[in-house]
PDB file of C-alpha atoms in Angstrom:
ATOM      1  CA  UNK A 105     -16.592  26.333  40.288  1.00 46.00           C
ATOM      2  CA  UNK A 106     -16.070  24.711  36.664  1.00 48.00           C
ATOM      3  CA  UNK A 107     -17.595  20.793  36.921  1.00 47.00           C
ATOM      4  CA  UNK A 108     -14.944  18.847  34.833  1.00 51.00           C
ATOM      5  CA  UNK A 109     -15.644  17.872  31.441  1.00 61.00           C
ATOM      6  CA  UNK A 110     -17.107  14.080  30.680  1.00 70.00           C
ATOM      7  CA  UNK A 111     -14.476  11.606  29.731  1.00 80.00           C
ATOM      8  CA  UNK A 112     -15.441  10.001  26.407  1.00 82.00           C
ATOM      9  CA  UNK A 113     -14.084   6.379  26.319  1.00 86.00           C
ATOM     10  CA  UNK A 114     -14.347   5.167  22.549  1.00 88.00           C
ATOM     11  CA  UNK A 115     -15.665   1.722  21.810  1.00 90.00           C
ATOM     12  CA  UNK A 116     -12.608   0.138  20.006  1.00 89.00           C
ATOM     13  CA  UNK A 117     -15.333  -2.019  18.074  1.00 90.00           C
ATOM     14  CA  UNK A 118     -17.045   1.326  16.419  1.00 91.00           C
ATOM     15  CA  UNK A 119     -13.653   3.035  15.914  1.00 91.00           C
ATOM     16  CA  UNK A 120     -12.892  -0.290  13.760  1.00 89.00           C
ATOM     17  CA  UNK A 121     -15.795   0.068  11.911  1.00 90.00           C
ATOM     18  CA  UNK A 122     -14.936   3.548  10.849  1.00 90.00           C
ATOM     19  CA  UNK A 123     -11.475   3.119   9.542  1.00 87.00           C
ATOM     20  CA  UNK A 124     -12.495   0.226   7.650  1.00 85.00           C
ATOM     21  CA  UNK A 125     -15.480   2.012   5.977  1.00 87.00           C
ATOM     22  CA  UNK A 126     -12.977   5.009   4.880  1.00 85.00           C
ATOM     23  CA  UNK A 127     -10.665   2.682   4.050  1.00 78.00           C
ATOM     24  CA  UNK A 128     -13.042   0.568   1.387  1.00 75.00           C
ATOM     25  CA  UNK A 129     -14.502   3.069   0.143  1.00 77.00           C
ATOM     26  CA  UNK A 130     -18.570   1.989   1.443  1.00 80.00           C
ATOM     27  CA  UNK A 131     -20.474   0.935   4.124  1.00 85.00           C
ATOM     28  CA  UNK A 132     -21.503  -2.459   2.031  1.00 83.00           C
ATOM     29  CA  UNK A 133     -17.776  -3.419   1.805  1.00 77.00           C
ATOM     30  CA  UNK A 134     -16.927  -2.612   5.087  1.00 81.00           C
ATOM     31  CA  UNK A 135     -19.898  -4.826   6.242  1.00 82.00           C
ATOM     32  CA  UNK A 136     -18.940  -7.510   3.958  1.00 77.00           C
ATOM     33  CA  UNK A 137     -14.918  -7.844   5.779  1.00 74.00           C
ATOM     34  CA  UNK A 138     -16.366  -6.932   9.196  1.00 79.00           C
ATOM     35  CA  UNK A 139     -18.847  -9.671   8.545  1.00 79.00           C
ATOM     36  CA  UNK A 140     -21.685  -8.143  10.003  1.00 84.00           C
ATOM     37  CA  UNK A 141     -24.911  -6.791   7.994  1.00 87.00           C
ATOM     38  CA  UNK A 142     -25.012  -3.270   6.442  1.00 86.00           C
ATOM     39  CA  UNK A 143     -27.760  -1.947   9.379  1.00 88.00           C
ATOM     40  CA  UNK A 144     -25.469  -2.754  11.859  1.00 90.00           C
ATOM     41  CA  UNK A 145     -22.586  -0.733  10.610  1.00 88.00           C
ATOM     42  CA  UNK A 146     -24.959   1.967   9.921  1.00 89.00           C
ATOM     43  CA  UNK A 147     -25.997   2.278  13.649  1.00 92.00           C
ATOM     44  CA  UNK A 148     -22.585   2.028  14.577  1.00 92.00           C
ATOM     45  CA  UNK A 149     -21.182   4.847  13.175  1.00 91.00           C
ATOM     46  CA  UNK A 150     -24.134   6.805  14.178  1.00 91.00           C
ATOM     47  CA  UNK A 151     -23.123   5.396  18.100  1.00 92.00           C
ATOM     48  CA  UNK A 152     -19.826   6.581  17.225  1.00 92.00           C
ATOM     49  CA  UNK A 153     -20.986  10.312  16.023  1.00 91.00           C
ATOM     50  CA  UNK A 154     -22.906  10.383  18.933  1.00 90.00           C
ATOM     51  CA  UNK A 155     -19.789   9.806  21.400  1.00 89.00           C
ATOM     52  CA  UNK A 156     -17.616  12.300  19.661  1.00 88.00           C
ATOM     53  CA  UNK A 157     -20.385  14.711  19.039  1.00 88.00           C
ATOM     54  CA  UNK A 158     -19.891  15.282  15.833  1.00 89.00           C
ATOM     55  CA  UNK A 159     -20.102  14.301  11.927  1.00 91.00           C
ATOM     56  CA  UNK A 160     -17.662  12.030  10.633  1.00 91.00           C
ATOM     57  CA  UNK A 161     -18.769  11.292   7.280  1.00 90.00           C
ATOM     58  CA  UNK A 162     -20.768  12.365   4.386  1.00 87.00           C
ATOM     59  CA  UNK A 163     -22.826   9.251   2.901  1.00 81.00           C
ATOM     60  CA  UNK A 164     -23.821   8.733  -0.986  1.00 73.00           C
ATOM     61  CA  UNK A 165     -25.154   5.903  -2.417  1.00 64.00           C
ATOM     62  CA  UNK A 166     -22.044   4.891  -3.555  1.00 66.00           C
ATOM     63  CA  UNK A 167     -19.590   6.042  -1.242  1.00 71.00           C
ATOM     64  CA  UNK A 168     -18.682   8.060   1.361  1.00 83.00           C
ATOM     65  CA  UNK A 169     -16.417  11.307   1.643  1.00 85.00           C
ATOM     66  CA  UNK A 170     -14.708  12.342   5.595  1.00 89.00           C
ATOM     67  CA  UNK A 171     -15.745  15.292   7.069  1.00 90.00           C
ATOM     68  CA  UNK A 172     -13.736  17.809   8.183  1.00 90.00           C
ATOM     69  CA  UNK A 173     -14.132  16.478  11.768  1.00 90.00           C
ATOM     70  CA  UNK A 174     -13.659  13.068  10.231  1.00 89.00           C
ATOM     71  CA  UNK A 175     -10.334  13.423   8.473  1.00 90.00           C
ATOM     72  CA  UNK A 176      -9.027  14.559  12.209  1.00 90.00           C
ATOM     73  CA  UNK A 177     -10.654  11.929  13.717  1.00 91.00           C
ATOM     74  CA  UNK A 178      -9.565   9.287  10.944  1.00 89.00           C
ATOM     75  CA  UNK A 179      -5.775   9.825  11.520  1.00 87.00           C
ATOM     76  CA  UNK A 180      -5.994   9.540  15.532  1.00 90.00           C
ATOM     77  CA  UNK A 181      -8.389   6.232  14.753  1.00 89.00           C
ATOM     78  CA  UNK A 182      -6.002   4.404  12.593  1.00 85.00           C
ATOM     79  CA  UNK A 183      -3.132   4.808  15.429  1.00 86.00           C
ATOM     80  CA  UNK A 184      -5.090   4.027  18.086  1.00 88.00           C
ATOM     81  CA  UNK A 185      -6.441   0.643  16.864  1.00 85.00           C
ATOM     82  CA  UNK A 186      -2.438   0.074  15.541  1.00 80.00           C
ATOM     83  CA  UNK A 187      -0.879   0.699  18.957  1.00 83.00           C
ATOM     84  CA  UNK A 188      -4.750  -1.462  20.409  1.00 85.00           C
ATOM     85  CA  UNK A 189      -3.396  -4.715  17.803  1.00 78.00           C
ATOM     86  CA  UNK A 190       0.257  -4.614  18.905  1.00 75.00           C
ATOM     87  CA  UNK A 191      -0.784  -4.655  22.855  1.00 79.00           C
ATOM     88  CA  UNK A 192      -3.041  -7.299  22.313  1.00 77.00           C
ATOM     89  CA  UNK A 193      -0.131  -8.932  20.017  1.00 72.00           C
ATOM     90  CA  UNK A 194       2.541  -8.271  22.299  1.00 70.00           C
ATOM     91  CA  UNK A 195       0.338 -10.082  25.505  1.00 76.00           C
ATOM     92  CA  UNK A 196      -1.112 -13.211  23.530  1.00 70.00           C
ATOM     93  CA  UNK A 197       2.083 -13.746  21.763  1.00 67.00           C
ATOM     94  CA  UNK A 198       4.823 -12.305  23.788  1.00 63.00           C
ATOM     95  CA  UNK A 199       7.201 -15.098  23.131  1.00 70.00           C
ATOM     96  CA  UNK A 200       6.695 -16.023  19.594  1.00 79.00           C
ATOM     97  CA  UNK A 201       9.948 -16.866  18.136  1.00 85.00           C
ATOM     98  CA  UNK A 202      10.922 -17.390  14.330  1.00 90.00           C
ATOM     99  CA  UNK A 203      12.762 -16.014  11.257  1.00 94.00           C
ATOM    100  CA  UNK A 204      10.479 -14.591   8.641  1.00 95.00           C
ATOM    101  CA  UNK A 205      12.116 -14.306   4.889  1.00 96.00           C
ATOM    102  CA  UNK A 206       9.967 -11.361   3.160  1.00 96.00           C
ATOM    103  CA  UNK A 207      11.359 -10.738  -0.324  1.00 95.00           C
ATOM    104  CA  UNK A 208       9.937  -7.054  -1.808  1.00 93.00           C
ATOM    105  CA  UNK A 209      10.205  -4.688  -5.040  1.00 90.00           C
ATOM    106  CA  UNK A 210      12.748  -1.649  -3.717  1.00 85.00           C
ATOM    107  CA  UNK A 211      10.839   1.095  -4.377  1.00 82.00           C
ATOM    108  CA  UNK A 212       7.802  -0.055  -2.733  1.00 83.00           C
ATOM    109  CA  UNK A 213      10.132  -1.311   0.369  1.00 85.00           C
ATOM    110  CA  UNK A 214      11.781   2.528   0.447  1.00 83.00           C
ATOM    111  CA  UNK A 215       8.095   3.819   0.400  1.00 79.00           C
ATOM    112  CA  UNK A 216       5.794   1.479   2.170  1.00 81.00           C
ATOM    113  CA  UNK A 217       7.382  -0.930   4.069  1.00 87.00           C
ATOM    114  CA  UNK A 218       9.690   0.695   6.970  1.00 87.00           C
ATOM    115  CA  UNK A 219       6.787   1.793   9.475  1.00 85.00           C
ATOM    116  CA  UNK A 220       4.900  -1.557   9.045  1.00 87.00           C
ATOM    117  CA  UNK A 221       8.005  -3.907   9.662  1.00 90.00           C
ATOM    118  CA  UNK A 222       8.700  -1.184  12.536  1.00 88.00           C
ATOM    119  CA  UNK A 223       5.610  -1.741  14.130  1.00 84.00           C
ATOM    120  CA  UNK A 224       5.948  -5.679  13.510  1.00 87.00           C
ATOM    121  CA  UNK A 225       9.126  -5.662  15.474  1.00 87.00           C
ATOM    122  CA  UNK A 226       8.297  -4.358  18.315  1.00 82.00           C
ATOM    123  CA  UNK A 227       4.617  -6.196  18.359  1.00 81.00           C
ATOM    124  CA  UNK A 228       7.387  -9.462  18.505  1.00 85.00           C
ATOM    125  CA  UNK A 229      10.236  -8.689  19.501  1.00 86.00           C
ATOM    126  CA  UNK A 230      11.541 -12.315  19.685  1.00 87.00           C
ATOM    127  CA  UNK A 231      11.246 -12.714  15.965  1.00 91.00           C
ATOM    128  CA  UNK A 232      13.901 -12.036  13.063  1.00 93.00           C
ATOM    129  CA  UNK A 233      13.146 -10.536  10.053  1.00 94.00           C
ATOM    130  CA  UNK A 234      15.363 -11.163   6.782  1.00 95.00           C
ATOM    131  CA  UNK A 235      14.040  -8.527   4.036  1.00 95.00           C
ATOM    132  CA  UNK A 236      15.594  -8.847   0.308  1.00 94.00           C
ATOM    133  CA  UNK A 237      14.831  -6.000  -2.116  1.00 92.00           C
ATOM    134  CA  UNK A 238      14.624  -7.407  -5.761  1.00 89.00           C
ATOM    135  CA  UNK A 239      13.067  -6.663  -9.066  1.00 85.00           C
ATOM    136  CA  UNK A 240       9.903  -8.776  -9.288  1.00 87.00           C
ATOM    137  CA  UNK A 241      10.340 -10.899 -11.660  1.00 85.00           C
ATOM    138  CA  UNK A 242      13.546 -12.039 -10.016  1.00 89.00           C
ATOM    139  CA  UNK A 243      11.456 -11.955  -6.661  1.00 91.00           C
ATOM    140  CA  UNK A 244       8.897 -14.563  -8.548  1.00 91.00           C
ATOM    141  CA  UNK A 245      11.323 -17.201  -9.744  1.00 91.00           C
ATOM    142  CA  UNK A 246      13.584 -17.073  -5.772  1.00 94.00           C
ATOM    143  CA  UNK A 247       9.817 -17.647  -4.289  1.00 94.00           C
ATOM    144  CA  UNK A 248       9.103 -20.412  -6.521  1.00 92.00           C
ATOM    145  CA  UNK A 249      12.546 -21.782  -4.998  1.00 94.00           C
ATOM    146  CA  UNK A 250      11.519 -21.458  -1.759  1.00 94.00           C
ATOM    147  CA  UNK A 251      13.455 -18.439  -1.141  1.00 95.00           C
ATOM    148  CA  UNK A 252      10.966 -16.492   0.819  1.00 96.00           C
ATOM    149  CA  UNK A 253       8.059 -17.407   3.386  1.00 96.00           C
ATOM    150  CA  UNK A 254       6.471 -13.911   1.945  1.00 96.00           C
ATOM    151  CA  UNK A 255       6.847 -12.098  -1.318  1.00 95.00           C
ATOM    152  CA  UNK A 256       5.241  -8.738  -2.172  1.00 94.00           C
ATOM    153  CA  UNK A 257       5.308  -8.334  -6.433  1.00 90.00           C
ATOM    154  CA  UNK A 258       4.008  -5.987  -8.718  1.00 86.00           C
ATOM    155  CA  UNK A 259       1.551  -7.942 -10.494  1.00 79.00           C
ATOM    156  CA  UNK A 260       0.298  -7.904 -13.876  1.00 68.00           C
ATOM    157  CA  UNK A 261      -3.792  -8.004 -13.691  1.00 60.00           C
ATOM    158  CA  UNK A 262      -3.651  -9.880 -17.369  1.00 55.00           C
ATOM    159  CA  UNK A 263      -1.362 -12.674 -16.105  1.00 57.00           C
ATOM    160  CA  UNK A 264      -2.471 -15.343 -13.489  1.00 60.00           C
ATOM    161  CA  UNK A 265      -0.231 -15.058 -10.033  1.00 67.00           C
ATOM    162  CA  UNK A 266      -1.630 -16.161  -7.323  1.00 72.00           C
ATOM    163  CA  UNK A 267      -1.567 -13.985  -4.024  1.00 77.00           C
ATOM    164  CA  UNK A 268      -3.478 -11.617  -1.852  1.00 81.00           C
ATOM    165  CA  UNK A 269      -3.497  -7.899  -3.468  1.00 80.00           C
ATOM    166  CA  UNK A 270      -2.619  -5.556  -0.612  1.00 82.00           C
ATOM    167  CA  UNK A 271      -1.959  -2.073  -2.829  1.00 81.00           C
ATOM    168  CA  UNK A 272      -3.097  -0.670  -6.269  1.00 80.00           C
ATOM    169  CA  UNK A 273      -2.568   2.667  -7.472  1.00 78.00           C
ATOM    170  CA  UNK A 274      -2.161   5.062 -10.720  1.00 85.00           C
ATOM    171  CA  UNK A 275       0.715   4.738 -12.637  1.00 90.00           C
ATOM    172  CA  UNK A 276       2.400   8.321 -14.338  1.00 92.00           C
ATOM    173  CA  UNK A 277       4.880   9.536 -15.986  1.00 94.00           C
ATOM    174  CA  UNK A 278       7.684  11.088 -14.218  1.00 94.00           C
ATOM    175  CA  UNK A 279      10.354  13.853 -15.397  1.00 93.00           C
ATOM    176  CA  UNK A 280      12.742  16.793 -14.008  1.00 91.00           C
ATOM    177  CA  UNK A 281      11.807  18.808 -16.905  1.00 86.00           C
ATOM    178  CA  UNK A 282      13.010  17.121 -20.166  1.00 86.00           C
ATOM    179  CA  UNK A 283      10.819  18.152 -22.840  1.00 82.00           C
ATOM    180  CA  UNK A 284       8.558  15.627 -23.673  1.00 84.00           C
ATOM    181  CA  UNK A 285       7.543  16.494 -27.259  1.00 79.00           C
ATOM    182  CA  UNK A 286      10.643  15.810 -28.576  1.00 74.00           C
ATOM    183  CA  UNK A 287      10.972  13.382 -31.365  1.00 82.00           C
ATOM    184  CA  UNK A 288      12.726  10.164 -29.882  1.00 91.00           C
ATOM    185  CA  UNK A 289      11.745  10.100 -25.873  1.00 94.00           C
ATOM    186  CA  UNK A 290      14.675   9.159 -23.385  1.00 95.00           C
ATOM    187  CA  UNK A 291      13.866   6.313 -20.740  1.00 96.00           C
ATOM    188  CA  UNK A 292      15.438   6.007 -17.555  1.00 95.00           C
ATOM    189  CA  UNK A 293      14.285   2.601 -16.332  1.00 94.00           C
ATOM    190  CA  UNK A 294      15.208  -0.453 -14.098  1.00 90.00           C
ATOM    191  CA  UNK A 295      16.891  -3.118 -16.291  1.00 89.00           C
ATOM    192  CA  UNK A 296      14.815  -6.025 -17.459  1.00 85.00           C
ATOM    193  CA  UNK A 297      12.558  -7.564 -16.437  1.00 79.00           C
ATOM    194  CA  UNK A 298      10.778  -4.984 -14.826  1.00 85.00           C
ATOM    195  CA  UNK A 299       6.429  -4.487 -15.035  1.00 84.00           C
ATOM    196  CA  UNK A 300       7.026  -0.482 -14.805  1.00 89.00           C
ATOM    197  CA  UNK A 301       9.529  -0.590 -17.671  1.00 91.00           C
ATOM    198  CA  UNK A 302       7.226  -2.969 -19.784  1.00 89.00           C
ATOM    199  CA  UNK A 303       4.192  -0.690 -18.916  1.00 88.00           C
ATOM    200  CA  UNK A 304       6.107   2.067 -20.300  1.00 93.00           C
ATOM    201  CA  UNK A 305       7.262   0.837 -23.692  1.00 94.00           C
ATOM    202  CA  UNK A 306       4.263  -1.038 -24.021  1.00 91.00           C
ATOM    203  CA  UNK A 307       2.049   2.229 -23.713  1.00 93.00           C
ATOM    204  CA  UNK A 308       4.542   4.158 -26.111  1.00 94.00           C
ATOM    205  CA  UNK A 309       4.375   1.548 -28.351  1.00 94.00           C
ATOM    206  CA  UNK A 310       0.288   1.048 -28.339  1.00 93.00           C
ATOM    207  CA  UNK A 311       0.566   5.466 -29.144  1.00 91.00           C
ATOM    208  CA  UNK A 312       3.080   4.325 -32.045  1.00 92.00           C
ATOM    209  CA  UNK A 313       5.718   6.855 -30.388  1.00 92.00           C
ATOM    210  CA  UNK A 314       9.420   6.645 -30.609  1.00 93.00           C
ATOM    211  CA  UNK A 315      11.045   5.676 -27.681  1.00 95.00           C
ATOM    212  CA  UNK A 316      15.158   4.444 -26.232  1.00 95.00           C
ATOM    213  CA  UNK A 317      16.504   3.219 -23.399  1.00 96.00           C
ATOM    214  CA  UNK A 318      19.294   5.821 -21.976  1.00 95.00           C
ATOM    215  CA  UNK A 319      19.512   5.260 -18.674  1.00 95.00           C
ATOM    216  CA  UNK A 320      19.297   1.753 -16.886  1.00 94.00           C
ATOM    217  CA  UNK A 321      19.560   1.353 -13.377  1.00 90.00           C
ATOM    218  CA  UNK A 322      18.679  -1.710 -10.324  1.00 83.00           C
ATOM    219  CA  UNK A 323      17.725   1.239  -7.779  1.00 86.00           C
ATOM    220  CA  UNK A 324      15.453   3.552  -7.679  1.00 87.00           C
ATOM    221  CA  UNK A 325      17.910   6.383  -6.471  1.00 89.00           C
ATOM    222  CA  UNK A 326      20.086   5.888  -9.375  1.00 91.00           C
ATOM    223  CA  UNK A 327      16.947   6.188 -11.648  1.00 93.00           C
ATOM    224  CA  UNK A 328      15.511   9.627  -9.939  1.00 94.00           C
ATOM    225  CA  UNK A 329      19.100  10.699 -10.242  1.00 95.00           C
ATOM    226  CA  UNK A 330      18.587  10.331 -13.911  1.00 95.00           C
ATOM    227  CA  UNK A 331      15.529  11.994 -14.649  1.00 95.00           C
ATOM    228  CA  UNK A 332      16.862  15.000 -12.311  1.00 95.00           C
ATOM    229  CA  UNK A 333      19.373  14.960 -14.773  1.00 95.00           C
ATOM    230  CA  UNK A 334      17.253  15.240 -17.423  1.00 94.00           C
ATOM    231  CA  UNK A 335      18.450  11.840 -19.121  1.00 94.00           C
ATOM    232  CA  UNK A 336      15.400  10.363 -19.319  1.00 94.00           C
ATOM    233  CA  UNK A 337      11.457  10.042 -17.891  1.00 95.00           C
ATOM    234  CA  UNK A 338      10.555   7.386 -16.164  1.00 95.00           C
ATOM    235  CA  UNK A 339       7.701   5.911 -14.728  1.00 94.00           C
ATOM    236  CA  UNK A 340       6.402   5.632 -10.550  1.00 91.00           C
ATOM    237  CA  UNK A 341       3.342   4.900  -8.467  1.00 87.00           C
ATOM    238  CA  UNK A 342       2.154   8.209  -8.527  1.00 84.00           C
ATOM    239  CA  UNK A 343       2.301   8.723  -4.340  1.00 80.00           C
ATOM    240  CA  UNK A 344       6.112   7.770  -4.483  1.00 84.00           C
ATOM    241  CA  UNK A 345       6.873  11.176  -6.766  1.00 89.00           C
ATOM    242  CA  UNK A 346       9.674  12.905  -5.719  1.00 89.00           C
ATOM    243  CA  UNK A 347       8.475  16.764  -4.627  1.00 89.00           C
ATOM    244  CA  UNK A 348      11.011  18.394  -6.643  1.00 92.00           C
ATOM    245  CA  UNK A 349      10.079  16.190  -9.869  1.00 93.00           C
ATOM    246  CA  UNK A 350       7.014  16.656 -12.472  1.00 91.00           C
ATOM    247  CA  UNK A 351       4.185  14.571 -12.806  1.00 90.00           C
ATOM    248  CA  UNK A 352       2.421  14.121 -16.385  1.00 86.00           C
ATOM    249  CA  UNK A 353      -0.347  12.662 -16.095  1.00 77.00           C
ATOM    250  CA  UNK A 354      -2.271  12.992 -19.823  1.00 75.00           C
ATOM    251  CA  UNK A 355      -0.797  14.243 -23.016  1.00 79.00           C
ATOM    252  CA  UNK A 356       1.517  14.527 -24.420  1.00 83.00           C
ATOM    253  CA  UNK A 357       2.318  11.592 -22.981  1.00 90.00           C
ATOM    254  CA  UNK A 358      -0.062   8.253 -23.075  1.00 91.00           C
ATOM    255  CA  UNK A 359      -2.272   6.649 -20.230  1.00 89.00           C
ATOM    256  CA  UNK A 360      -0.437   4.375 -18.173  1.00 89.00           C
ATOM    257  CA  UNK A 361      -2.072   0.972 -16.371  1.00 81.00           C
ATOM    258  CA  UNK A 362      -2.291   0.799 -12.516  1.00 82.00           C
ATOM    259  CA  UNK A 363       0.398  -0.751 -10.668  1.00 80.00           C
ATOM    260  CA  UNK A 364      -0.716  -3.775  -8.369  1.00 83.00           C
ATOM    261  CA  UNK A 365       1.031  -4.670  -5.579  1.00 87.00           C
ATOM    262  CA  UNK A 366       0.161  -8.327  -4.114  1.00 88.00           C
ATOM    263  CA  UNK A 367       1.683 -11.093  -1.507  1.00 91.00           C
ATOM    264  CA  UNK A 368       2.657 -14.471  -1.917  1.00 92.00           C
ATOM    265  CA  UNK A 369       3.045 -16.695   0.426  1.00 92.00           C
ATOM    266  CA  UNK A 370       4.615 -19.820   0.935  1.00 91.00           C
ATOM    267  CA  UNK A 371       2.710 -23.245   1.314  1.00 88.00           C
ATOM    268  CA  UNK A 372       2.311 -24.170   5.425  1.00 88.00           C
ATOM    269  CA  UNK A 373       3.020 -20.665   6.274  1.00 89.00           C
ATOM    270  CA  UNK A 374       4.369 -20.870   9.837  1.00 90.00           C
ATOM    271  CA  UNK A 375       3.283 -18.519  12.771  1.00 88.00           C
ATOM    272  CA  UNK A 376       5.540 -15.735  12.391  1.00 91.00           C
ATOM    273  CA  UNK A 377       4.925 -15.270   8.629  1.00 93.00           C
ATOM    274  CA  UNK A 378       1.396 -15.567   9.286  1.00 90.00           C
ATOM    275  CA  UNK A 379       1.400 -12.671  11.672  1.00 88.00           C
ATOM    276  CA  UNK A 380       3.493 -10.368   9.019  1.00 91.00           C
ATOM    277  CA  UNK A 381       1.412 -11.241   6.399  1.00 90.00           C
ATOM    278  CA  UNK A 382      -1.622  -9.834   8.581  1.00 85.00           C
ATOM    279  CA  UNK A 383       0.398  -6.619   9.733  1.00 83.00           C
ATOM    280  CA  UNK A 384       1.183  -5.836   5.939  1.00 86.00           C
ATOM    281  CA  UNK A 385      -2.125  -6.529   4.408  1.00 83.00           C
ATOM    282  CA  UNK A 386      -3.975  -4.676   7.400  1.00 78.00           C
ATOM    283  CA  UNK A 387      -1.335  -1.721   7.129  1.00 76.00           C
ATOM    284  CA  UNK A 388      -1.448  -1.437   3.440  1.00 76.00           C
ATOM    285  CA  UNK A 389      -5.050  -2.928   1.874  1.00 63.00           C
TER     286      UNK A 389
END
């Protein structure tokens, strides 16, 4: 007769720990926001190896790389502690009531934003969201009016915003095939202002090339339209490429700074707005 197999019941604590070591990057990191000491993490995820019964992650000095076993284990982690945060959410705070004004860049609302506001609604169901897609510099000056209770802008590292940064990533260069060698180079961009336009004359400037606006456009559909059309290159966070569209990434074209995506919020933040700004920064940091 087969005995049945053990039933493995994770410790939500250790699971925790994992995703937020993969996620930063280290074990001293993940210590640090965990706020517990180094050792302890350490024997954690050695507690947690031990209850799968297997290796989760290579360790350097420096960093740490998933296993095999550990990439699986990573993706079924990060759901179960999201659908673990919403219960608890959804039992403390089942009758939390509010409007929350969230003002965001479009592309990065397009890309980012639907399964965390997804998730958010139906953690609190009670409370209305009221989401306004902008260019960022617009999205700045409507905060500073009171606008929003939460702004997410693409922020320039050189200039002093305040905020919480939630998202950075590589910058490139983005085209349906235009050559790129040609003399004067075609730009399909968002109208002013805009910090990926100014990133991308600013870089063709600093390699002295020729450059011209032919194609302006507010969305970002009407801009991939472009460069599909071969009117122009533009310029994306590389992870929100297009599959049918080229990446250049290195010559001929020039380096490109990394976007930085951070949140604002207003001053007295009330409940609701507190609890998005938590579900975005834990969803995207």
């Amino acid at each position: 007769m087969m005995m049945p197999r053990t039933r493995v019941n994770l410790d939500i604590d250790l699971v925790r720990s994992f995703v937020t070591i993969v996620s930063l990057g280290n074990f001293t990191r993940a210590a640090q926001a965990l706020g517990v000491q180094q050792s302890t993490i350490s024997l954690q995820i050695r507690r947690l190896e031990e209850q799968i019964g297997g290796k989760l992650l290579e360790r350097s000095p420096q960093s740490v790389a998933l296993t095999a076993e550990g990439e699986t284990f990573f993706d079924y982690a990060r759901r179960m502690l999201d659908l673990n945060d919403e219960m608890v959410s959804r039992i403390q705070e089942p009758a939390m009531r509010g409007l929350v004004r969230l003002g965001a860049p479009e592309d990065f609302a397009t890309r980012h934003l639907p399964d965390v506001l997804a998730r958010f609604a139906q953690a609190y169901p009670q409370v209305d969201l009221e989401v306004t897609c902008d260019l960022t510099m617009n999205l700045i000056e409507r905060f500073r009016k009171g606008a929003f209770d939460l702004a997410l802008i693409k922020r320039e590292r050189s200039i002093e915003i305040p905020g919480t940064r939630v998202w950075r990533e590589p910058l490139v260069w983005v085209t349906g095939g235009l050559d790129l060698r040609q003399g004067v180079l075609p730009l399909a961009v968002s109208p002013k202002p805009c910090v990926y336009r100014k990133r991308a004359t600013e870089a063709l400037d600093r390699a002295k090339r020729s450059w011209r606006v032919a194609y302006t456009c507010g969305s970002l559909a009407g801009t991939l339209a472009a460069v599909r059309a071969r009117l122009g290159v533009t310029v994306l966070p590389k992870d929100m490429v297009p599959p049918d569209l080229h990446v250049v990434d290195g010559k001929p074209m020039p380096d490109l700074k990394d976007t930085e995506i951070a949140i604002l919020e207003r001053d007295r933040l009330p409940r609701p707005a507190q609890r998005l700004k938590d579900f975005v920064i834990k969803a995207l940091s």
